Amino acid sequence: MTLNEILDQIWVLPEESKQELRKYIELVSLPKGYHLMGIDKVETSVYFIKKGIVRAYVLQDDNEVTFCFIKEGETVISMKSYVENQPGYEIIELLEECDLYELKIKNLRQLFEEDIHIANWGRRFAEQELIKTEERLISRQFRTAGERYKDLMKQHPEFLQRIQLGYIASYLGITQVSLSRIRAEIK
């Protein structure tokens, strides 16, 4: 996905503002397995995925609990670092080799001060991230694992090809054995 397509998904900026924002964005390529973000660390960048897929997880009782997958065209961010400049609680691991557009948060904050269009773009970005978080929470609270798996199949069928089943089971909050049962029932 191109940088312009990713930026426009959030909010269409006037060309002048978009060019100013692009000055602070650079393309980085990182290997599969790389930890892009870690717990107890203030993150200094926002990333937009050009190519690849990542997972966000937390550690709970020596277990990795996956709470989201992020793919091409989407944003990777520690909201706690972005909003409060405090250490995050999540670990972001690259599940494939990734090409990412990196934007330093300090540069983005400066642009917010200088350009109302970029400030509105940032507000829209934060709103979209809040909605994604709310949808994940509601799904986890009120839907069964089988329903969540069917949603995953329908909304993101590529995840089932690109992500190992152990991570998908963790995301659904079940064991791999339970996931196998759900998959067998669906077939």
PDB file of C-alpha atoms in Angstrom:
ATOM      1  CA  MET A   1       0.000   0.000   0.000  1.00  0.00           C
ATOM      2  CA  THR A   2       1.316   3.460  -0.785  1.00  0.00           C
ATOM      3  CA  LEU A   3       1.888   6.073   1.871  1.00  0.00           C
ATOM      4  CA  ASN A   4      -0.691   8.387   0.276  1.00  0.00           C
ATOM      5  CA  GLU A   5      -3.336   5.641   0.391  1.00  0.00           C
ATOM      6  CA  ILE A   6      -2.608   4.988   4.058  1.00  0.00           C
ATOM      7  CA  LEU A   7      -2.696   8.669   5.008  1.00  0.00           C
ATOM      8  CA  ASP A   8      -5.909   9.262   3.030  1.00  0.00           C
ATOM      9  CA  GLN A   9      -7.643   6.355   4.830  1.00  0.00           C
ATOM     10  CA  ILE A  10      -7.333   8.355   8.019  1.00  0.00           C
ATOM     11  CA  TRP A  11      -8.303  11.764   6.657  1.00  0.00           C
ATOM     12  CA  VAL A  12      -7.725  13.386   3.285  1.00  0.00           C
ATOM     13  CA  LEU A  13      -5.256  16.211   3.793  1.00  0.00           C
ATOM     14  CA  PRO A  14      -4.717  19.182   1.503  1.00  0.00           C
ATOM     15  CA  GLU A  15      -1.731  18.410  -0.725  1.00  0.00           C
ATOM     16  CA  GLU A  16       0.489  21.013   0.961  1.00  0.00           C
ATOM     17  CA  SER A  17      -0.153  19.524   4.412  1.00  0.00           C
ATOM     18  CA  LYS A  18       0.368  15.991   3.116  1.00  0.00           C
ATOM     19  CA  GLN A  19       3.716  16.986   1.617  1.00  0.00           C
ATOM     20  CA  GLU A  20       4.778  18.547   4.919  1.00  0.00           C
ATOM     21  CA  LEU A  21       3.821  15.371   6.803  1.00  0.00           C
ATOM     22  CA  ARG A  22       5.626  13.171   4.271  1.00  0.00           C
ATOM     23  CA  LYS A  23       8.896  15.044   4.950  1.00  0.00           C
ATOM     24  CA  TYR A  24       9.034  13.382   8.365  1.00  0.00           C
ATOM     25  CA  ILE A  25       8.174   9.856   7.279  1.00  0.00           C
ATOM     26  CA  GLU A  26      10.777   7.304   6.272  1.00  0.00           C
ATOM     27  CA  LEU A  27      10.522   3.744   5.004  1.00  0.00           C
ATOM     28  CA  VAL A  28      12.143   1.038   7.138  1.00  0.00           C
ATOM     29  CA  SER A  29      12.380  -2.702   6.466  1.00  0.00           C
ATOM     30  CA  LEU A  30      12.573  -5.096   9.401  1.00  0.00           C
ATOM     31  CA  PRO A  31      12.810  -8.905   9.651  1.00  0.00           C
ATOM     32  CA  LYS A  32      10.228 -11.424  10.782  1.00  0.00           C
ATOM     33  CA  GLY A  33      10.365 -11.907  14.552  1.00  0.00           C
ATOM     34  CA  TYR A  34      11.578  -8.369  15.254  1.00  0.00           C
ATOM     35  CA  HIS A  35      10.026  -6.715  18.314  1.00  0.00           C
ATOM     36  CA  LEU A  36       8.982  -3.281  17.123  1.00  0.00           C
ATOM     37  CA  MET A  37       7.661  -2.197  20.514  1.00  0.00           C
ATOM     38  CA  GLY A  38       8.199  -3.503  24.005  1.00  0.00           C
ATOM     39  CA  ILE A  39       6.628  -3.306  27.421  1.00  0.00           C
ATOM     40  CA  ASP A  40       7.668  -0.633  29.892  1.00  0.00           C
ATOM     41  CA  LYS A  41       9.196   1.529  27.155  1.00  0.00           C
ATOM     42  CA  VAL A  42       8.015   4.927  25.954  1.00  0.00           C
ATOM     43  CA  GLU A  43       7.636   4.474  22.210  1.00  0.00           C
ATOM     44  CA  THR A  44       8.818   7.349  20.069  1.00  0.00           C
ATOM     45  CA  SER A  45       7.370   6.408  16.677  1.00  0.00           C
ATOM     46  CA  VAL A  46       4.139   5.629  14.895  1.00  0.00           C
ATOM     47  CA  TYR A  47       4.332   3.093  12.047  1.00  0.00           C
ATOM     48  CA  PHE A  48       2.138   2.555   9.018  1.00  0.00           C
ATOM     49  CA  ILE A  49       2.411  -0.884   7.442  1.00  0.00           C
ATOM     50  CA  LYS A  50       3.255  -0.859   3.756  1.00  0.00           C
ATOM     51  CA  LYS A  51       3.852  -4.618   3.613  1.00  0.00           C
ATOM     52  CA  GLY A  52       3.581  -7.325   6.259  1.00  0.00           C
ATOM     53  CA  ILE A  53       1.627  -8.256   9.336  1.00  0.00           C
ATOM     54  CA  VAL A  54       2.274  -7.860  13.066  1.00  0.00           C
ATOM     55  CA  ARG A  55       0.683  -8.957  16.286  1.00  0.00           C
ATOM     56  CA  ALA A  56       0.217  -7.095  19.538  1.00  0.00           C
ATOM     57  CA  TYR A  57       0.354  -9.092  22.738  1.00  0.00           C
ATOM     58  CA  VAL A  58       0.801  -8.804  26.470  1.00  0.00           C
ATOM     59  CA  LEU A  59       2.411 -11.162  28.945  1.00  0.00           C
ATOM     60  CA  GLN A  60       0.071 -12.664  31.520  1.00  0.00           C
ATOM     61  CA  ASP A  61       1.253 -15.340  33.946  1.00  0.00           C
ATOM     62  CA  ASP A  62       4.138 -16.301  31.622  1.00  0.00           C
ATOM     63  CA  ASN A  63       1.734 -16.603  28.671  1.00  0.00           C
ATOM     64  CA  GLU A  64       1.613 -14.446  25.575  1.00  0.00           C
ATOM     65  CA  VAL A  65      -1.941 -13.175  25.061  1.00  0.00           C
ATOM     66  CA  THR A  66      -2.465 -11.817  21.565  1.00  0.00           C
ATOM     67  CA  PHE A  67      -5.037  -9.036  21.427  1.00  0.00           C
ATOM     68  CA  CYS A  68      -4.747  -7.834  17.850  1.00  0.00           C
ATOM     69  CA  PHE A  69      -3.246  -8.353  14.421  1.00  0.00           C
ATOM     70  CA  ILE A  70      -2.288  -5.406  12.232  1.00  0.00           C
ATOM     71  CA  LYS A  71      -1.792  -5.652   8.470  1.00  0.00           C
ATOM     72  CA  GLU A  72      -1.008  -3.620   5.384  1.00  0.00           C
ATOM     73  CA  GLY A  73      -2.511  -0.165   5.397  1.00  0.00           C
ATOM     74  CA  GLU A  74      -2.973  -0.092   9.155  1.00  0.00           C
ATOM     75  CA  THR A  75      -1.188   1.712  11.946  1.00  0.00           C
ATOM     76  CA  VAL A  76       1.081   0.336  14.652  1.00  0.00           C
ATOM     77  CA  ILE A  77       1.157   2.491  17.749  1.00  0.00           C
ATOM     78  CA  SER A  78       1.409   2.387  21.505  1.00  0.00           C
ATOM     79  CA  MET A  79      -1.510   4.653  22.382  1.00  0.00           C
ATOM     80  CA  LYS A  80      -0.247   5.117  25.934  1.00  0.00           C
ATOM     81  CA  SER A  81       3.064   6.458  24.606  1.00  0.00           C
ATOM     82  CA  TYR A  82       1.338   8.510  21.905  1.00  0.00           C
ATOM     83  CA  VAL A  83      -1.244  10.154  24.153  1.00  0.00           C
ATOM     84  CA  GLU A  84       0.437  10.270  27.567  1.00  0.00           C
ATOM     85  CA  ASN A  85       4.148   9.890  26.730  1.00  0.00           C
ATOM     86  CA  GLN A  86       4.250   6.948  29.131  1.00  0.00           C
ATOM     87  CA  PRO A  87       5.538   3.393  28.743  1.00  0.00           C
ATOM     88  CA  GLY A  88       3.241   1.027  26.890  1.00  0.00           C
ATOM     89  CA  TYR A  89       2.053  -2.354  28.054  1.00  0.00           C
ATOM     90  CA  GLU A  90       2.132  -4.219  24.742  1.00  0.00           C
ATOM     91  CA  ILE A  91       4.733  -6.024  22.707  1.00  0.00           C
ATOM     92  CA  ILE A  92       4.539  -5.681  18.934  1.00  0.00           C
ATOM     93  CA  GLU A  93       6.131  -8.563  17.022  1.00  0.00           C
ATOM     94  CA  LEU A  94       6.551  -8.742  13.255  1.00  0.00           C
ATOM     95  CA  LEU A  95       5.035 -11.994  11.962  1.00  0.00           C
ATOM     96  CA  GLU A  96       6.511 -11.424   8.502  1.00  0.00           C
ATOM     97  CA  GLU A  97       9.290  -9.325   7.062  1.00  0.00           C
ATOM     98  CA  CYS A  98       7.759  -5.849   7.064  1.00  0.00           C
ATOM     99  CA  ASP A  99       8.131  -2.589   5.217  1.00  0.00           C
ATOM    100  CA  LEU A 100       6.947   0.181   7.510  1.00  0.00           C
ATOM    101  CA  TYR A 101       6.582   3.918   7.202  1.00  0.00           C
ATOM    102  CA  GLU A 102       7.983   5.426  10.401  1.00  0.00           C
ATOM    103  CA  LEU A 103       6.945   8.797  11.809  1.00  0.00           C
ATOM    104  CA  LYS A 104       8.497  10.145  14.993  1.00  0.00           C
ATOM    105  CA  ILE A 105       5.849  11.225  17.492  1.00  0.00           C
ATOM    106  CA  LYS A 106       7.796  14.396  18.421  1.00  0.00           C
ATOM    107  CA  ASN A 107       7.711  15.499  14.769  1.00  0.00           C
ATOM    108  CA  LEU A 108       4.002  14.730  14.539  1.00  0.00           C
ATOM    109  CA  ARG A 109       3.296  16.758  17.681  1.00  0.00           C
ATOM    110  CA  GLN A 110       5.215  19.695  16.217  1.00  0.00           C
ATOM    111  CA  LEU A 111       3.186  19.438  13.006  1.00  0.00           C
ATOM    112  CA  PHE A 112      -0.023  19.463  15.071  1.00  0.00           C
ATOM    113  CA  GLU A 113       1.053  22.861  16.417  1.00  0.00           C
ATOM    114  CA  GLU A 114       1.885  24.240  12.982  1.00  0.00           C
ATOM    115  CA  ASP A 115      -0.866  22.919  10.706  1.00  0.00           C
ATOM    116  CA  ILE A 116      -4.560  22.696  11.631  1.00  0.00           C
ATOM    117  CA  HIS A 117      -5.168  20.173   8.831  1.00  0.00           C
ATOM    118  CA  ILE A 118      -2.546  17.825  10.253  1.00  0.00           C
ATOM    119  CA  ALA A 119      -3.951  18.398  13.753  1.00  0.00           C
ATOM    120  CA  ASN A 120      -7.402  17.380  12.481  1.00  0.00           C
ATOM    121  CA  TRP A 121      -5.842  14.387  10.718  1.00  0.00           C
ATOM    122  CA  GLY A 122      -4.285  13.402  14.075  1.00  0.00           C
ATOM    123  CA  ARG A 123      -7.611  13.777  15.859  1.00  0.00           C
ATOM    124  CA  ARG A 124      -9.292  11.560  13.267  1.00  0.00           C
ATOM    125  CA  PHE A 125      -6.462   9.041  13.597  1.00  0.00           C
ATOM    126  CA  ALA A 126      -6.933   8.853  17.382  1.00  0.00           C
ATOM    127  CA  GLU A 127     -10.699   8.477  16.948  1.00  0.00           C
ATOM    128  CA  GLN A 128     -10.235   5.554  14.561  1.00  0.00           C
ATOM    129  CA  GLU A 129      -7.839   3.841  16.967  1.00  0.00           C
ATOM    130  CA  LEU A 130     -10.383   4.270  19.777  1.00  0.00           C
ATOM    131  CA  ILE A 131     -13.126   2.675  17.660  1.00  0.00           C
ATOM    132  CA  LYS A 132     -10.874  -0.302  16.817  1.00  0.00           C
ATOM    133  CA  THR A 133     -10.141  -0.797  20.512  1.00  0.00           C
ATOM    134  CA  GLU A 134     -13.819  -0.561  21.394  1.00  0.00           C
ATOM    135  CA  GLU A 135     -14.755  -3.120  18.717  1.00  0.00           C
ATOM    136  CA  ARG A 136     -12.116  -5.565  20.000  1.00  0.00           C
ATOM    137  CA  LEU A 137     -13.340  -5.148  23.570  1.00  0.00           C
ATOM    138  CA  ILE A 138     -16.994  -5.652  22.692  1.00  0.00           C
ATOM    139  CA  SER A 139     -16.206  -8.674  20.527  1.00  0.00           C
ATOM    140  CA  ARG A 140     -14.130 -10.265  23.280  1.00  0.00           C
ATOM    141  CA  GLN A 141     -16.752  -9.610  25.947  1.00  0.00           C
ATOM    142  CA  PHE A 142     -19.931 -10.567  24.141  1.00  0.00           C
ATOM    143  CA  ARG A 143     -19.107 -13.068  21.416  1.00  0.00           C
ATOM    144  CA  THR A 144     -18.121 -16.698  21.674  1.00  0.00           C
ATOM    145  CA  ALA A 145     -14.784 -17.922  20.374  1.00  0.00           C
ATOM    146  CA  GLY A 146     -16.602 -19.640  17.503  1.00  0.00           C
ATOM    147  CA  GLU A 147     -18.355 -16.401  16.544  1.00  0.00           C
ATOM    148  CA  ARG A 148     -15.082 -14.468  16.725  1.00  0.00           C
ATOM    149  CA  TYR A 149     -13.376 -17.097  14.550  1.00  0.00           C
ATOM    150  CA  LYS A 150     -16.160 -16.852  11.948  1.00  0.00           C
ATOM    151  CA  ASP A 151     -15.803 -13.055  12.001  1.00  0.00           C
ATOM    152  CA  LEU A 152     -12.063 -13.431  11.468  1.00  0.00           C
ATOM    153  CA  MET A 153     -12.679 -15.783   8.530  1.00  0.00           C
ATOM    154  CA  LYS A 154     -15.137 -13.333   6.993  1.00  0.00           C
ATOM    155  CA  GLN A 155     -13.340 -10.033   7.650  1.00  0.00           C
ATOM    156  CA  HIS A 156      -9.697 -11.138   7.386  1.00  0.00           C
ATOM    157  CA  PRO A 157      -9.420 -14.486   5.575  1.00  0.00           C
ATOM    158  CA  GLU A 158      -5.764 -13.727   4.798  1.00  0.00           C
ATOM    159  CA  PHE A 159      -4.970 -13.975   8.529  1.00  0.00           C
ATOM    160  CA  LEU A 160      -5.759 -17.690   8.429  1.00  0.00           C
ATOM    161  CA  GLN A 161      -3.141 -18.143   5.695  1.00  0.00           C
ATOM    162  CA  ARG A 162      -0.486 -15.842   7.139  1.00  0.00           C
ATOM    163  CA  ILE A 163      -0.698 -16.289  10.923  1.00  0.00           C
ATOM    164  CA  GLN A 164       0.149 -19.448  12.827  1.00  0.00           C
ATOM    165  CA  LEU A 165      -2.773 -21.099  14.553  1.00  0.00           C
ATOM    166  CA  GLY A 166      -1.268 -20.730  18.032  1.00  0.00           C
ATOM    167  CA  TYR A 167      -1.453 -16.941  17.717  1.00  0.00           C
ATOM    168  CA  ILE A 168      -4.991 -17.110  16.365  1.00  0.00           C
ATOM    169  CA  ALA A 169      -6.035 -19.320  19.293  1.00  0.00           C
ATOM    170  CA  SER A 170      -4.453 -16.840  21.709  1.00  0.00           C
ATOM    171  CA  TYR A 171      -6.299 -13.979  19.999  1.00  0.00           C
ATOM    172  CA  LEU A 172      -9.572 -15.870  20.392  1.00  0.00           C
ATOM    173  CA  GLY A 173      -8.789 -16.632  24.041  1.00  0.00           C
ATOM    174  CA  ILE A 174      -8.813 -20.411  23.584  1.00  0.00           C
ATOM    175  CA  THR A 175      -6.389 -23.318  23.267  1.00  0.00           C
ATOM    176  CA  GLN A 176      -5.214 -24.693  19.942  1.00  0.00           C
ATOM    177  CA  VAL A 177      -7.217 -27.867  20.654  1.00  0.00           C
ATOM    178  CA  SER A 178     -10.403 -25.800  21.017  1.00  0.00           C
ATOM    179  CA  LEU A 179      -9.549 -23.928  17.833  1.00  0.00           C
ATOM    180  CA  SER A 180      -9.153 -27.248  16.003  1.00  0.00           C
ATOM    181  CA  ARG A 181     -12.615 -28.263  17.224  1.00  0.00           C
ATOM    182  CA  ILE A 182     -14.151 -25.004  16.018  1.00  0.00           C
ATOM    183  CA  ARG A 183     -12.453 -25.367  12.627  1.00  0.00           C
ATOM    184  CA  ALA A 184     -13.693 -28.963  12.300  1.00  0.00           C
ATOM    185  CA  GLU A 185     -17.265 -27.908  13.117  1.00  0.00           C
ATOM    186  CA  ILE A 186     -17.179 -25.162  10.497  1.00  0.00           C
ATOM    187  CA  LYS A 187     -15.957 -27.541   7.778  1.00  0.00           C
TER     188      LYS A 187
END
